Coordinates of C-alpha atoms and ligand atoms in Angstrom, one line a residue:
M1 CA 6.2 -2.1 -9.2
Y2 CA 9.1 -2.2 -6.7
F3 CA 12.7 -2.0 -7.8
E4 CA 14.3 -2.5 -4.4
L5 CA 15.5 -5.6 -2.7
T6 CA 13.7 -6.7 0.4
E7 CA 15.6 -6.6 3.7
E8 CA 16.2 -10.4 3.4
Q9 CA 17.5 -10.1 -0.1
Q10 CA 19.7 -7.2 0.9
S11 CA 21.2 -9.2 3.7
V12 CA 21.9 -12.2 1.4
K13 CA 23.7 -9.7 -0.9
Q14 CA 25.8 -8.4 1.9
A15 CA 26.6 -11.9 3.2
A16 CA 27.6 -13.0 -0.3
R17 CA 29.7 -9.9 -0.8
E18 CA 31.6 -10.4 2.5
F19 CA 32.1 -14.1 1.9
T20 CA 33.5 -13.4 -1.6
Q21 CA 36.0 -10.9 -0.3
I22 CA 37.2 -13.0 2.6
E23 CA 37.0 -16.5 1.2
L24 CA 37.1 -16.4 -2.6
L25 CA 39.3 -13.4 -3.5
P26 CA 42.5 -14.7 -1.9
G27 CA 44.0 -17.2 -4.3
V28 CA 41.5 -16.8 -7.1
I29 CA 44.2 -15.9 -9.7
D30 CA 46.4 -18.9 -8.7
R31 CA 43.5 -21.3 -8.7
D32 CA 42.6 -20.2 -12.2
R33 CA 46.2 -20.4 -13.4
N34 CA 46.7 -23.9 -12.0
M35 CA 43.2 -25.3 -12.7
Q36 CA 43.0 -26.0 -9.0
H37 CA 39.6 -27.0 -7.9
P38 CA 38.3 -24.7 -5.0
T39 CA 37.5 -27.6 -2.7
E40 CA 37.9 -25.7 0.5
Q41 CA 36.0 -22.7 -0.8
V42 CA 33.1 -25.0 -2.0
K43 CA 33.0 -26.6 1.5
K44 CA 32.6 -23.1 3.0
M45 CA 29.9 -22.2 0.4
G46 CA 28.0 -25.3 1.7
E47 CA 28.4 -24.1 5.3
M48 CA 27.2 -20.7 4.4
G49 CA 24.1 -22.1 2.7
F50 CA 25.0 -21.1 -0.9
L51 CA 24.6 -24.6 -2.4
G52 CA 21.0 -25.1 -1.7
M53 CA 19.6 -21.6 -1.4
M54 CA 16.1 -22.2 -2.7
V55 CA 15.6 -25.7 -1.2
D56 CA 12.9 -26.0 1.4
E57 CA 14.2 -25.7 5.0
K58 CA 12.8 -29.2 5.8
Y59 CA 15.6 -30.6 3.6
G60 CA 18.1 -28.3 5.2
G61 CA 18.0 -25.7 2.4
G62 CA 17.8 -21.9 2.7
G63 CA 14.1 -21.7 1.8
L64 CA 14.9 -18.4 -0.1
D65 CA 13.4 -17.0 -3.3
S66 CA 15.1 -16.9 -6.7
I67 CA 15.9 -13.2 -6.4
S68 CA 18.0 -13.9 -3.3
Y69 CA 19.7 -16.7 -5.3
V70 CA 20.5 -14.4 -8.3
V71 CA 21.8 -11.7 -6.0
A72 CA 24.2 -14.1 -4.4
M73 CA 25.2 -15.5 -7.8
E74 CA 25.9 -12.0 -9.0
E75 CA 28.1 -11.1 -6.0
I76 CA 30.1 -14.3 -6.2
S77 CA 30.6 -14.1 -9.9
K78 CA 32.1 -10.6 -9.6
V79 CA 35.2 -12.3 -8.2
D80 CA 35.1 -16.1 -8.8
S81 CA 33.0 -17.7 -11.6
S82 CA 34.6 -21.1 -11.1
C83 CA 32.9 -21.1 -7.7
S84 CA 29.6 -19.6 -9.1
V85 CA 29.2 -22.2 -11.8
I86 CA 29.6 -25.0 -9.2
M87 CA 27.0 -23.2 -7.2
S88 CA 24.7 -22.6 -10.2
V89 CA 24.7 -26.2 -11.3
N90 CA 24.1 -27.5 -7.8
N91 CA 21.3 -25.0 -7.1
S92 CA 19.4 -24.6 -10.3
L93 CA 19.8 -27.8 -12.2
V94 CA 20.3 -30.5 -9.6
C95 CA 18.6 -29.4 -6.3
W96 CA 15.8 -27.5 -8.1
G97 CA 15.2 -30.4 -10.5
I98 CA 15.0 -33.0 -7.8
E99 CA 12.9 -30.9 -5.4
T100 CA 10.4 -29.8 -8.2
Y101 CA 10.0 -33.1 -10.1
G102 CA 11.5 -35.8 -7.9
S103 CA 9.7 -38.3 -5.7
D104 CA 9.5 -37.8 -1.9
E105 CA 12.1 -40.6 -1.5
Q106 CA 14.5 -38.9 -3.9
K107 CA 14.1 -35.6 -2.1
E108 CA 14.7 -37.1 1.3
T109 CA 17.6 -39.2 0.2
Y110 CA 19.5 -36.7 -1.9
L111 CA 18.6 -33.1 -1.0
P112 CA 20.0 -33.0 2.6
R113 CA 23.4 -34.0 1.3
L114 CA 23.4 -31.7 -1.7
V115 CA 22.5 -28.5 0.2
T116 CA 25.4 -28.8 2.6
G117 CA 28.0 -29.6 -0.1
E118 CA 28.6 -33.1 1.4
W119 CA 27.6 -34.1 -2.1
I120 CA 27.9 -32.0 -5.2
G121 CA 25.8 -32.7 -8.3
S122 CA 26.3 -32.7 -12.0
F123 CA 23.8 -32.3 -14.8
C124 CA 24.6 -34.7 -17.7
L125 CA 22.9 -33.7 -20.9
S126 CA 25.5 -32.8 -23.5
E127 CA 27.2 -35.5 -25.5
P128 CA 30.0 -35.6 -28.1
E129 CA 27.4 -35.4 -30.8
A130 CA 24.4 -33.8 -29.0
G131 CA 25.0 -30.3 -27.6
S132 CA 22.6 -27.7 -28.8
D133 CA 20.5 -30.4 -30.5
A134 CA 19.5 -31.9 -27.2
T135 CA 16.9 -34.4 -28.5
S136 CA 19.6 -36.4 -30.3
Q137 CA 20.7 -38.4 -27.2
R138 CA 22.8 -41.4 -27.9
T139 CA 23.2 -42.4 -24.3
T140 CA 20.8 -45.3 -23.7
A141 CA 18.9 -46.3 -20.6
I142 CA 17.4 -49.7 -21.5
D143 CA 14.4 -50.8 -19.5
M144 CA 15.3 -54.1 -17.7
G145 CA 12.3 -54.4 -15.5
D146 CA 13.5 -53.3 -12.1
Y147 CA 16.3 -51.1 -13.4
Y148 CA 17.7 -49.3 -16.4
L149 CA 20.9 -50.3 -18.0
L150 CA 22.8 -47.1 -18.7
N151 CA 25.4 -46.8 -21.5
G152 CA 27.0 -43.8 -23.2
T153 CA 29.3 -40.8 -23.0
K154 CA 28.6 -37.3 -21.7
N155 CA 30.7 -34.3 -22.5
W156 CA 31.7 -31.0 -20.8
I157 CA 30.3 -32.1 -17.4
T158 CA 30.6 -29.4 -14.8
N159 CA 31.8 -30.8 -11.4
G160 CA 32.4 -34.0 -13.4
G161 CA 35.4 -35.3 -11.3
K162 CA 34.1 -34.1 -8.0
S163 CA 30.4 -34.9 -8.0
S164 CA 28.7 -37.7 -6.1
L165 CA 25.4 -37.5 -8.0
H166 CA 24.6 -37.1 -11.7
I167 CA 21.3 -36.4 -13.3
V168 CA 21.7 -38.2 -16.6
I169 CA 19.5 -37.7 -19.6
A170 CA 19.3 -40.8 -21.7
Q171 CA 17.2 -42.4 -24.4
T172 CA 15.0 -45.4 -23.4
D173 CA 12.8 -45.7 -26.5
V174 CA 14.3 -44.4 -29.8
A175 CA 11.0 -44.9 -31.6
K176 CA 9.3 -42.3 -29.3
G177 CA 11.9 -39.6 -30.1
H178 CA 12.1 -37.0 -27.3
R179 CA 9.1 -38.6 -25.6
G180 CA 11.3 -41.7 -25.1
I181 CA 14.0 -39.9 -23.0
N182 CA 14.4 -40.3 -19.3
A183 CA 16.2 -38.4 -16.5
L184 CA 17.9 -40.7 -14.1
I185 CA 19.6 -40.0 -10.7
V186 CA 23.0 -41.8 -10.7
E187 CA 25.3 -42.1 -7.8
T188 CA 28.9 -41.9 -9.0
S189 CA 30.1 -44.6 -6.6
W190 CA 28.0 -47.1 -8.6
D191 CA 29.8 -49.7 -10.8
G192 CA 30.4 -48.6 -14.4
V193 CA 30.6 -44.8 -13.8
V194 CA 33.9 -43.7 -15.3
V195 CA 35.4 -40.2 -15.1
G196 CA 37.3 -39.4 -18.3
A197 CA 39.6 -36.6 -19.3
K198 CA 39.6 -33.3 -17.6
E199 CA 39.2 -30.3 -19.9
D200 CA 41.9 -27.6 -20.1
K201 CA 39.6 -24.5 -20.5
L202 CA 39.9 -20.9 -21.6
G203 CA 38.0 -19.7 -18.6
I204 CA 36.3 -20.8 -15.3
R205 CA 39.5 -22.9 -15.1
A206 CA 39.3 -23.8 -11.5
S207 CA 35.9 -25.5 -12.1
D208 CA 36.2 -29.2 -12.9
T209 CA 34.9 -30.2 -16.3
H210 CA 35.1 -33.8 -17.5
T211 CA 33.9 -36.4 -20.0
I212 CA 31.9 -39.1 -18.2
M213 CA 31.4 -42.7 -19.5
Y214 CA 28.6 -45.0 -18.3
N215 CA 29.3 -48.7 -18.9
D216 CA 26.4 -51.0 -18.0
V217 CA 25.4 -48.9 -15.0
K218 CA 22.4 -50.4 -13.2
V219 CA 20.0 -47.6 -12.2
P220 CA 17.1 -48.6 -10.0
K221 CA 13.7 -47.6 -11.5
S222 CA 13.0 -45.6 -8.3
N223 CA 15.8 -43.2 -9.5
R224 CA 13.9 -42.1 -12.6
I225 CA 12.7 -38.5 -12.2
G226 CA 9.0 -38.2 -13.1
E227 CA 7.0 -40.4 -15.4
D228 CA 8.5 -42.6 -18.1
G229 CA 9.4 -40.4 -21.1
F230 CA 9.5 -37.1 -19.1
G231 CA 13.3 -36.7 -19.3
F232 CA 13.5 -34.2 -22.2
K233 CA 10.8 -31.9 -20.8
F234 CA 12.5 -32.2 -17.5
A235 CA 15.8 -31.1 -19.0
M236 CA 14.1 -28.1 -20.8
K237 CA 12.3 -27.0 -17.7
V238 CA 15.3 -27.3 -15.5
L239 CA 17.5 -25.5 -18.0
S240 CA 15.0 -22.6 -18.1
G241 CA 15.7 -22.0 -14.4
G242 CA 19.4 -22.7 -14.9
R243 CA 19.6 -20.0 -17.5
I244 CA 18.5 -17.4 -14.9
G245 CA 21.5 -18.6 -12.8
I246 CA 23.9 -18.3 -15.7
A247 CA 22.4 -14.9 -16.6
A248 CA 23.2 -13.8 -13.0
Q249 CA 26.7 -15.2 -13.4
A250 CA 27.2 -13.2 -16.6
L251 CA 25.8 -10.1 -14.9
G252 CA 28.2 -10.5 -12.0
I253 CA 31.2 -10.9 -14.4
A254 CA 30.2 -7.7 -16.2
A255 CA 29.7 -5.8 -13.0
G256 CA 33.0 -7.1 -11.5
A257 CA 34.9 -5.9 -14.6
Y258 CA 33.0 -2.6 -14.6
E259 CA 33.9 -2.0 -10.9
L260 CA 37.5 -2.7 -11.6
A261 CA 37.5 -0.4 -14.7
V262 CA 36.0 2.5 -12.7
K263 CA 38.5 2.1 -9.9
Y264 CA 41.5 1.9 -12.4
A265 CA 40.2 4.8 -14.5
K266 CA 40.0 7.1 -11.4
E267 CA 43.5 6.1 -10.3
R268 CA 45.5 6.0 -13.5
E269 CA 46.7 9.3 -14.9
A270 CA 47.5 10.1 -18.5
F271 CA 48.1 13.5 -20.2
G272 CA 48.0 15.2 -16.8
K273 CA 44.7 13.9 -15.4
P274 CA 42.9 10.6 -14.4
I275 CA 41.9 8.7 -17.5
S276 CA 38.3 8.7 -16.2
Q277 CA 38.3 12.4 -17.1
H278 CA 39.0 11.7 -20.7
Q279 CA 35.8 11.4 -22.6
A280 CA 37.0 8.3 -24.5
V281 CA 37.1 6.5 -21.2
A282 CA 34.2 8.2 -19.4
F283 CA 31.8 7.3 -22.2
K284 CA 32.9 3.6 -22.1
L285 CA 32.1 3.7 -18.3
A286 CA 28.7 5.2 -19.1
D287 CA 27.9 2.6 -21.7
M288 CA 29.0 -0.2 -19.3
A289 CA 26.9 1.1 -16.4
T290 CA 23.8 1.5 -18.6
E291 CA 23.9 -1.9 -20.2
I292 CA 24.8 -3.7 -16.9
E293 CA 21.7 -2.0 -15.3
A294 CA 19.6 -3.2 -18.2
A295 CA 20.9 -6.7 -17.8
R296 CA 20.2 -6.6 -14.1
L297 CA 16.6 -5.7 -14.7
L298 CA 16.2 -8.6 -17.1
V299 CA 17.8 -11.0 -14.7
Y300 CA 15.9 -9.9 -11.6
R301 CA 12.6 -9.9 -13.6
A302 CA 13.1 -13.5 -14.8
A303 CA 13.7 -14.5 -11.2
W304 CA 10.7 -12.6 -10.1
M305 CA 8.5 -14.3 -12.7
K306 CA 9.8 -17.7 -11.6
D307 CA 9.0 -16.9 -7.9
N308 CA 5.5 -15.7 -8.9
G309 CA 4.6 -18.9 -10.8
M310 CA 4.6 -17.3 -14.3
D311 CA 5.9 -18.8 -17.5
Y312 CA 9.5 -17.6 -17.4
T313 CA 11.0 -19.5 -20.4
S314 CA 11.4 -16.5 -22.7
A315 CA 12.3 -14.1 -19.8
A316 CA 15.1 -16.5 -18.8
A317 CA 16.3 -16.8 -22.4
M318 CA 16.3 -13.0 -22.8
A319 CA 18.1 -12.5 -19.6
K320 CA 20.8 -15.0 -20.4
L321 CA 21.2 -13.8 -24.0
F322 CA 21.5 -10.2 -23.1
A323 CA 23.5 -10.5 -19.9
S324 CA 26.1 -12.9 -21.5
E325 CA 26.5 -10.6 -24.5
V326 CA 27.0 -7.6 -22.1
A327 CA 29.5 -9.6 -20.1
M328 CA 31.6 -10.4 -23.2
R329 CA 31.4 -6.9 -24.6
H330 CA 32.2 -5.1 -21.4
T331 CA 34.9 -7.3 -20.1
I332 CA 36.7 -6.6 -23.4
E333 CA 36.1 -2.9 -22.7
A334 CA 37.4 -3.2 -19.1
V335 CA 40.6 -4.8 -20.5
Q336 CA 40.9 -1.8 -22.9
V337 CA 40.5 0.7 -20.1
H338 CA 43.3 -1.0 -18.2
G339 CA 45.6 -0.9 -21.3
G340 CA 48.7 -3.1 -21.1
Y341 CA 47.9 -3.9 -17.4
G342 CA 44.6 -5.4 -18.5
Y343 CA 46.5 -7.9 -20.6
V344 CA 48.5 -9.5 -17.8
K345 CA 47.4 -12.2 -15.4
E346 CA 48.1 -10.3 -12.2
Y347 CA 45.0 -8.1 -13.0
H348 CA 41.6 -9.6 -12.7
V349 CA 40.1 -8.2 -15.8
E350 CA 41.8 -10.6 -18.3
R351 CA 40.4 -13.5 -16.3
L352 CA 36.9 -12.0 -16.2
M353 CA 37.1 -11.6 -20.0
R354 CA 38.0 -15.3 -20.4
D355 CA 35.3 -16.3 -18.0
A356 CA 32.6 -14.2 -19.8
K357 CA 32.9 -16.3 -23.0
I358 CA 31.4 -19.5 -21.5
T359 CA 28.2 -17.6 -20.5
Q360 CA 27.4 -17.3 -24.2
I361 CA 27.9 -21.0 -24.6
Y362 CA 26.7 -23.2 -21.7
E363 CA 23.2 -23.9 -20.6
G364 CA 22.2 -23.1 -24.2
T365 CA 24.3 -20.9 -26.6
S366 CA 23.2 -17.4 -27.5
E367 CA 21.9 -18.9 -30.8
M368 CA 19.7 -21.4 -28.9
Q369 CA 18.3 -18.5 -26.7
R370 CA 17.3 -16.7 -29.9
I371 CA 15.6 -19.9 -31.1
V372 CA 13.6 -20.1 -27.8
I373 CA 12.7 -16.3 -27.9
S374 CA 11.8 -16.2 -31.6
R375 CA 9.6 -19.4 -31.4
N376 CA 7.7 -17.7 -28.5
I377 CA 7.2 -14.6 -30.6
L378 CA 6.0 -16.6 -33.6
S379 CA 3.6 -18.7 -31.5
G380 CA 2.0 -15.5 -30.3
Q381 CA 3.2 -15.7 -26.6
L382 CA 5.4 -12.7 -26.9
Y383 CA 3.6 -10.7 -29.4
E384 CA 0.4 -8.7 -29.1
P385 CA -0.9 -7.6 -32.5
L386 CA -1.4 -3.8 -32.5
W387 CA -1.7 -3.3 -36.3
K388 CA -5.1 -4.9 -37.2
T389 CA -5.0 -4.0 -40.9
D390 CA -2.3 -3.2 -43.4
H391 CA -3.3 0.4 -43.7
Q392 CA -4.0 1.6 -40.1
Ligands
CAA1 N1 9.6 -26.3 -21.1 C1 8.8 -27.4 -21.2 N2 8.8 -28.1 -22.4 C2 9.6 -27.7 -23.4 C3 10.4 -26.6 -23.3 C4 10.4 -25.9 -22.0 N3 11.2 -24.8 -21.8 N4 11.1 -26.4 -24.4 C5 10.7 -27.4 -25.2 N5 9.8 -28.2 -24.6 C6 9.1 -29.4 -25.1 C7 8.2 -29.0 -26.4 O1 7.0 -28.6 -26.0 C8 8.2 -30.3 -27.1 O2 7.3 -31.2 -26.5 P1 6.0 -31.7 -27.4 O3 6.6 -32.3 -28.6 O4 5.4 -32.7 -26.5 O5 5.1 -30.5 -27.6 C9 9.6 -30.9 -26.8 O6 10.0 -30.3 -25.6 C10 10.6 -30.7 -27.9 O7 10.7 -29.4 -28.1 P2 11.2 -28.7 -29.4 O8 10.5 -29.4 -30.6 O9 11.2 -27.2 -29.3 O10 12.7 -29.3 -29.4 P3 14.0 -28.9 -30.4 O11 14.6 -30.2 -30.7 O12 13.5 -28.0 -31.5 O13 15.0 -28.1 -29.4 C11 15.9 -26.3 -28.1 C12 14.6 -27.0 -28.7 C13 15.4 -25.1 -27.4 C14 16.8 -25.9 -29.2 C15 16.6 -27.3 -27.1 O14 17.1 -28.4 -27.8 C16 17.7 -26.6 -26.3 O15 17.4 -25.9 -25.4 N6 19.0 -26.9 -26.7 C17 20.1 -26.4 -25.9 C18 20.6 -27.4 -25.0 C19 21.3 -26.8 -23.8 O16 20.9 -25.8 -23.2 N7 22.3 -27.5 -23.3 C20 23.0 -27.1 -22.1 C21 23.8 -28.2 -21.6 S1 23.7 -28.3 -19.8 C22 24.9 -27.3 -19.2 O17 25.5 -26.5 -19.9 C23 25.1 -27.4 -17.8 C24 26.5 -27.1 -17.3 O18 27.2 -28.0 -16.9 C25 26.8 -25.7 -17.0

């Protein structure tokens, strides 16, 4: 068992770290305050290869493994989670979904644009009345022979006002329940795609989140991903990978806040010595370091399982559940270490604390991760019976 990054993974980490300091740190507070989309920064992320990291080189992608991807996500999220969510949706949900389950034509048409950032993608599953309960899709894709007629409304769509491509999950045959759902690739320039209200959010404020309406959009049959009725399983499979990306984002937020807390605690003096030398603060730092390391192990392990062709559904859910709870808990502690300074917007920790909250909500709430994990325990996949009788 190895716990070290390879040379390639180490150089991805270094490149992401330098990129973040040079390109993302300047202006990050203002972009958050003004809900200003990081258009220039996303363009540069595309040039650096951060938008299609795992995509095969033949489509212009980085051809890297999932560990390299989570390492880059972690570094970028230490500073700018608005940028890392754009990166995560494009990499894990859109590019990976098309590359893994799409047709050759879909891959050749869309991946080269998505990996460079010429196009950005959105994943459109959530609806006003179907968030956690993802099988209850009301958006319809009626089979019209050569095409589907798409109608409905999607909520909380990341990149919603900026994306050129949507993967839309919609119900074709209600009688078949989740087996009647399809995943369709929709170009946003097509007639009937309407971008609705932009959300004014607590955190990740520079990322662009919208309601989207589809009014009689004609989607060619060739833009359906996989077989008829594969849409719900597609969404679940893609979200399992997506959860590793969001777990890495949560890990980065926690680690970013921790690094700031350590720095501040060593500099700030109270009662005649740096506050880091007061046990009340030193123990907080010790707890942060320990739990962040535990989260890192879960996140990297889930990515490693994905790279090695193993079933990573539970591992991804555990990584996201734990890392997002750690992010929330320790960004609050990082604000506490900073005292009054932690509560004002010139310091990064209050923003990291606001950003942490969404990691417990999107790509499946903590409660949904617990459903996934507990079902896998009860079905026997995560539980090896040791006690053979009641009285062993
Ligand atoms: N892989 C493959 N198939 C899966 C699967 C997986 N991980 N999970 C479920 N399935 C299959 C099941 O096997 C079942 O198929 P069969 O009936 O053929 O056996 C089918 O899908 C239905 O499964 P369930 O009965 O378990 O479905 P459920 O209604 O009980 O829901 C759930 C399960 C895990 C709660 C699911 O609804 C879920 O994950 N909800 C959360 C939705 C979510 O994550 N939304 C995020 C929005 S996207 C986003 O946030 C992106 C962004 O912009 C940042």
